Coordinates of C-alpha atoms in Angstrom, one line a residue:
X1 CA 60.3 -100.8 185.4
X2 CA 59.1 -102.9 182.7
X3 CA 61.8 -104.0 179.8
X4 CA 59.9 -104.2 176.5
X5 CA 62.3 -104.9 173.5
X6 CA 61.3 -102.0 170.6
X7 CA 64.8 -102.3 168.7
X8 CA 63.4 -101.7 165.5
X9 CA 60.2 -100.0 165.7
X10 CA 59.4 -97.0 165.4
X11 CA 57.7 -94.8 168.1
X12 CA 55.4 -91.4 167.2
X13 CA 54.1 -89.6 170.9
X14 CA 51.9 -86.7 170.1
X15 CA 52.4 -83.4 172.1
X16 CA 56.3 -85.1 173.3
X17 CA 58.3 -82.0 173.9
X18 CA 57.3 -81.9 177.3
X19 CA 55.4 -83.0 180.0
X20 CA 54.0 -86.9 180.3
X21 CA 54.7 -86.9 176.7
X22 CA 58.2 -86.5 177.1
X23 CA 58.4 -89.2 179.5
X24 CA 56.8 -91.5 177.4
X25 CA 59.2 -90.6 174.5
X26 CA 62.0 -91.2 176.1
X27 CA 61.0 -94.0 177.8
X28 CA 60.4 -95.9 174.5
X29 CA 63.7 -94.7 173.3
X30 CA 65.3 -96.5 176.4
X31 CA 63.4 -99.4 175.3
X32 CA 65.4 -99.3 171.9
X33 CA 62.5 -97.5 169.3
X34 CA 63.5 -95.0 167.4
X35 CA 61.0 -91.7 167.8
X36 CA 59.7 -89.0 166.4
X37 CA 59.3 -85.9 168.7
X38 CA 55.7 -84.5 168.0
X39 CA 55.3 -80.3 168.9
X40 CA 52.9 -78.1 167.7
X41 CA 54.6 -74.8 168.6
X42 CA 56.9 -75.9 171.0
X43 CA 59.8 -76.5 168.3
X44 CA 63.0 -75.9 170.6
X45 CA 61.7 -78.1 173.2
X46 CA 60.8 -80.7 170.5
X47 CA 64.3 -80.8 169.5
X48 CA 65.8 -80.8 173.0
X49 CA 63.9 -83.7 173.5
X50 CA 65.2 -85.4 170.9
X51 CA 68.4 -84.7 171.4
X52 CA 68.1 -86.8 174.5
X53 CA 66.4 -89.6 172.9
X54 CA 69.9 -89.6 171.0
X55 CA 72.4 -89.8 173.6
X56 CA 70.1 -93.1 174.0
X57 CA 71.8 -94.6 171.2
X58 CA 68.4 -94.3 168.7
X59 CA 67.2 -92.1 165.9
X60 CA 65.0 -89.4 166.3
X61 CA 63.4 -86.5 164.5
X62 CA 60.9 -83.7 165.2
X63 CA 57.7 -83.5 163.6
X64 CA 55.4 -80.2 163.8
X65 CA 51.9 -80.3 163.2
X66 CA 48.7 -79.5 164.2
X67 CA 47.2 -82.5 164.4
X68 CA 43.2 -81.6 164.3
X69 CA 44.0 -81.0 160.6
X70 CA 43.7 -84.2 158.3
X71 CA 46.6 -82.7 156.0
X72 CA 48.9 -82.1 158.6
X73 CA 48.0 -85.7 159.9
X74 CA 49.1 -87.0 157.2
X75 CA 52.2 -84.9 156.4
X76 CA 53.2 -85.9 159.8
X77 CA 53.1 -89.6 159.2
X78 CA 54.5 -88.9 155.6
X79 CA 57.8 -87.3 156.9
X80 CA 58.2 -89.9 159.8
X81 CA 58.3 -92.7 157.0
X82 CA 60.7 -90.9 154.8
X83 CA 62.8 -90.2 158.2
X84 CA 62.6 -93.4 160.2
X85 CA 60.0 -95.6 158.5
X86 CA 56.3 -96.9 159.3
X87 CA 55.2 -96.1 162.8
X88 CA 54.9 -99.4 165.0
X89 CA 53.7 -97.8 168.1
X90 CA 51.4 -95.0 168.6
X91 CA 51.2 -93.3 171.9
X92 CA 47.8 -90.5 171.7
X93 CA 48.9 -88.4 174.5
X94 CA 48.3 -84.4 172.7
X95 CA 45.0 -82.7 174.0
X96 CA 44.2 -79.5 175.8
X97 CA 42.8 -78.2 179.0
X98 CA 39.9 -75.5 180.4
X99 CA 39.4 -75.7 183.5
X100 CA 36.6 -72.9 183.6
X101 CA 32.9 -73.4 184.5
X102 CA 31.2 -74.8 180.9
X103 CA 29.1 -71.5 180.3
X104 CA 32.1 -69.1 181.0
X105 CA 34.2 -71.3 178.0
X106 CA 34.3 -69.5 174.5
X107 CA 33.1 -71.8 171.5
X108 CA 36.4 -71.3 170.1
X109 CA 37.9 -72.7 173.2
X110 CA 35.3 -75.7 173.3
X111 CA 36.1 -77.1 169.8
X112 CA 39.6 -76.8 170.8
X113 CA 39.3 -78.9 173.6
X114 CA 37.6 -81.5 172.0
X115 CA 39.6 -81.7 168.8
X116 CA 42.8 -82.0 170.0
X117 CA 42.0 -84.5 172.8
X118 CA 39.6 -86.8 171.0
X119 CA 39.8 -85.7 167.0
X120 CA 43.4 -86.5 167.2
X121 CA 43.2 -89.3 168.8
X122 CA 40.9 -90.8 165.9
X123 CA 43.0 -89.0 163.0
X124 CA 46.5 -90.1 164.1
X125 CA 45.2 -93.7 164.9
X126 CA 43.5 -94.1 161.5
X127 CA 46.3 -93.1 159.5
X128 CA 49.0 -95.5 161.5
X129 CA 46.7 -98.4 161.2
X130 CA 47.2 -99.2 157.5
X131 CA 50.7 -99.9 157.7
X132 CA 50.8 -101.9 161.1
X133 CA 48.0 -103.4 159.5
X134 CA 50.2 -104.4 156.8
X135 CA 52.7 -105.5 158.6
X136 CA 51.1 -107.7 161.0
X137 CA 52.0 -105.7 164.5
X138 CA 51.2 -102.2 166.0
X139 CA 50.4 -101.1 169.7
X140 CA 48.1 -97.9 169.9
X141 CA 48.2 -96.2 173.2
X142 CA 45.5 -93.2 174.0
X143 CA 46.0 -91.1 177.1
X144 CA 42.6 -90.7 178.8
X145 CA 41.7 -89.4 182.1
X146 CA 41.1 -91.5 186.0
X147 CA 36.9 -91.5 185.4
X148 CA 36.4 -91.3 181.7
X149 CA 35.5 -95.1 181.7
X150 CA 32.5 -94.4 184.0
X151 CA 31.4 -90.7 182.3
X152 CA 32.0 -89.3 185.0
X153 CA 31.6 -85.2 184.6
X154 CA 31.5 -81.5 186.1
X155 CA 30.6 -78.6 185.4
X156 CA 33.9 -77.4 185.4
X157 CA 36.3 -78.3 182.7
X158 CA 33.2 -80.3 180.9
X159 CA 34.7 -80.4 177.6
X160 CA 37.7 -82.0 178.8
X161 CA 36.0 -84.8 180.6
X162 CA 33.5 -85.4 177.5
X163 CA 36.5 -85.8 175.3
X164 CA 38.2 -88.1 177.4
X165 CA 35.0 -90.5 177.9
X166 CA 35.0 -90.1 174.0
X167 CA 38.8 -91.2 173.8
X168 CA 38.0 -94.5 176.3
X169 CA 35.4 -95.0 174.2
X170 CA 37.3 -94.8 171.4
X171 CA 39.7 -97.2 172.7
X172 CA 37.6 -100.1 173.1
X173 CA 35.8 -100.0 169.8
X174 CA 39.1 -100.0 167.8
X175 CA 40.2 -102.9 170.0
X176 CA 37.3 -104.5 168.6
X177 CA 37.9 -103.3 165.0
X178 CA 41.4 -104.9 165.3
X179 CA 41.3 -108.5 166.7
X180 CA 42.8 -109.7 163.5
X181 CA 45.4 -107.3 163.0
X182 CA 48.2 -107.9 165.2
X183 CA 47.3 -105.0 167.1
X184 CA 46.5 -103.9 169.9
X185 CA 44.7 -100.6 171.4
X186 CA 44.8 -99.6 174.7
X187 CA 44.4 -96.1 177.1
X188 CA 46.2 -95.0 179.9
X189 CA 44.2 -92.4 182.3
X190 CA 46.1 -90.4 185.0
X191 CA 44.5 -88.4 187.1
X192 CA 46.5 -85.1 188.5
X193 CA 50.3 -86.1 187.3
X194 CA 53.3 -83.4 189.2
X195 CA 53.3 -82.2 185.5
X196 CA 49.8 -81.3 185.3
X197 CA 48.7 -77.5 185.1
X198 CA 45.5 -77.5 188.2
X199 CA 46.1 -79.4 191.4
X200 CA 43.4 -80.5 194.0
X201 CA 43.9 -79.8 197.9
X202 CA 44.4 -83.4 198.5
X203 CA 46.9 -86.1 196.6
X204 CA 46.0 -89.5 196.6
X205 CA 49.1 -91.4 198.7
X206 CA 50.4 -88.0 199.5
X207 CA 52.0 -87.3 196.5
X208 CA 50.9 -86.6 192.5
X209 CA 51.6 -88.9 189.6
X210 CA 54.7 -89.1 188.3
X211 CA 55.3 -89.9 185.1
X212 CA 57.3 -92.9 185.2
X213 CA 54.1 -94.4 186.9
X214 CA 52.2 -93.7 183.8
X215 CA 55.3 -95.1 181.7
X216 CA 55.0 -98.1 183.7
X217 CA 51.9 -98.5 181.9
X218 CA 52.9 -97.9 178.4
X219 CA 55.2 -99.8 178.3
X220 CA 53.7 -102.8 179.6
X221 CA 50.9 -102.1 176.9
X222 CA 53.5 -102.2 174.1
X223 CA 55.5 -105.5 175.3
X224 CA 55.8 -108.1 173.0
X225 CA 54.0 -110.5 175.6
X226 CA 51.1 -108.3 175.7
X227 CA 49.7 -109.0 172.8
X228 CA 46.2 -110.6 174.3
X229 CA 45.9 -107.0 175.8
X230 CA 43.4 -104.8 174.0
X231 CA 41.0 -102.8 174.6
X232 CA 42.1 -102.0 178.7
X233 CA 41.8 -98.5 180.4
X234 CA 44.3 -98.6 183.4
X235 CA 43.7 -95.6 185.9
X236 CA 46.8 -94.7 187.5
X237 CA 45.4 -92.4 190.1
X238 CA 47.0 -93.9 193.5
X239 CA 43.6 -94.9 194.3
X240 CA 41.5 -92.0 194.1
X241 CA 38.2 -92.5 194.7
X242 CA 36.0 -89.9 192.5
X243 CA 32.5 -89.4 194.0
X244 CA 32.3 -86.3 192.1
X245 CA 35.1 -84.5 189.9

């Protein structure tokens, strides 16, 4: 596994009290960052999590918001300064899932989908940008899906996949947008992970993704030596082929 060096920076994961975004939060705390647990409902879990990252010798604090609202964006990143300080790395990973056929999903349902996987994505990553900005360094990692970089769709789950096209999209535009930052903005894109709630008849390899092979990723994106590295959309899909989704 990859050894970045955070001591000293600070570490937000959206949707972190469970799943891949656990993972990821405690895999930056092993790296030395100090986190903030983000849940939306799931406030025990949130704090369980946490308490992990402590017994990894770093702060931590839990953070509840729904994140499609600009106010609660912003109260979020307000309470995580006050707490631990700026946030130095940003990891995108909160968004929901319908797999249903696109006519059968409710409007309510469709905005929801999109919102909290792309909307988010753009809210959180606006509002951490003027203090890593500021200070010169910052590492923005979205969570996309394996075939968002090629558009690929179906009819099933559609909003999903539009959302994380828009997310890779996303990605390389602020890449762009921050050449002369110090940062850098990059995407990670599973495809079925042993966490996920849907699985195919087939695996890849024989096995789903776990999450330490997404971590792998993140935290090679967020090494210091990285720095040239913007922009990128690594698939970790154990070479799935996708004709068709």
């Amino acid at each position: 596994m990859i050894e970045p060096d955070c001591e000293g920076r600070v570490a937000l994961v959206t949707g972190s009290a469970g799943g891949i975004g656990r993972a990821f939060l405690l895999g930056l705390a092993d790296a030395g960052a100090d986190v903030a647990v983000h849940y939306n409902t799931s406030d025990a879990a949130a704090e369980a999590t946490a308490e992990t990252a402590r017994e990894r010798g770093v702060d931590a604090v839990t953070v509840g918001a729904d994140l499609t609202d600009p106010g609660a964006v912003e109260a979020c990143f307000e309470e995580i300064e006050a707490e631990l300080g700026s946030v130095d790395v940003l990891v995108n990973n909160v968004g929901d899932f319908a797999p249903e056929y696109w006519s059968d999903i409710d409007l309510e349902t469709w905005h929801r989908v999109i919102e909290t996987n792309l909307t988010t994505t753009m809210l959180c990553s606006k509002r951490a940008l003027g203090p890593m900005r500021e200070a010169g360094w910052g590492r923005i990692v979205n969570v996309g899906y394996a075939s968002a970089g090629r558009a690929y769709v179906s009819a099933k789950n559609f909003p999903y996949f539009v959302a994380k096209t828009g997310v890779v999209m996303f990605t390389r535009m602020l890449a762009a947008e921050t050449q002369d930052d110090g940062v850098t903005v990059n995407a990670v894109s599973p495809y079925v992970v042993e966490t996920s709630d849907e699985f195919p008849e087939e695996a890849p390899r024989g096995r789903w993704a776990e999450p330490s092979d997404l971590l792998q990723a993140l935290l090679f994106f967020v090494d210091e030596d990285s720095a040239y590295v913007s922009g990128e959309n690594v698939e970790i899909d154990g070479g799935w082929l996708p004709e068709s989704v």
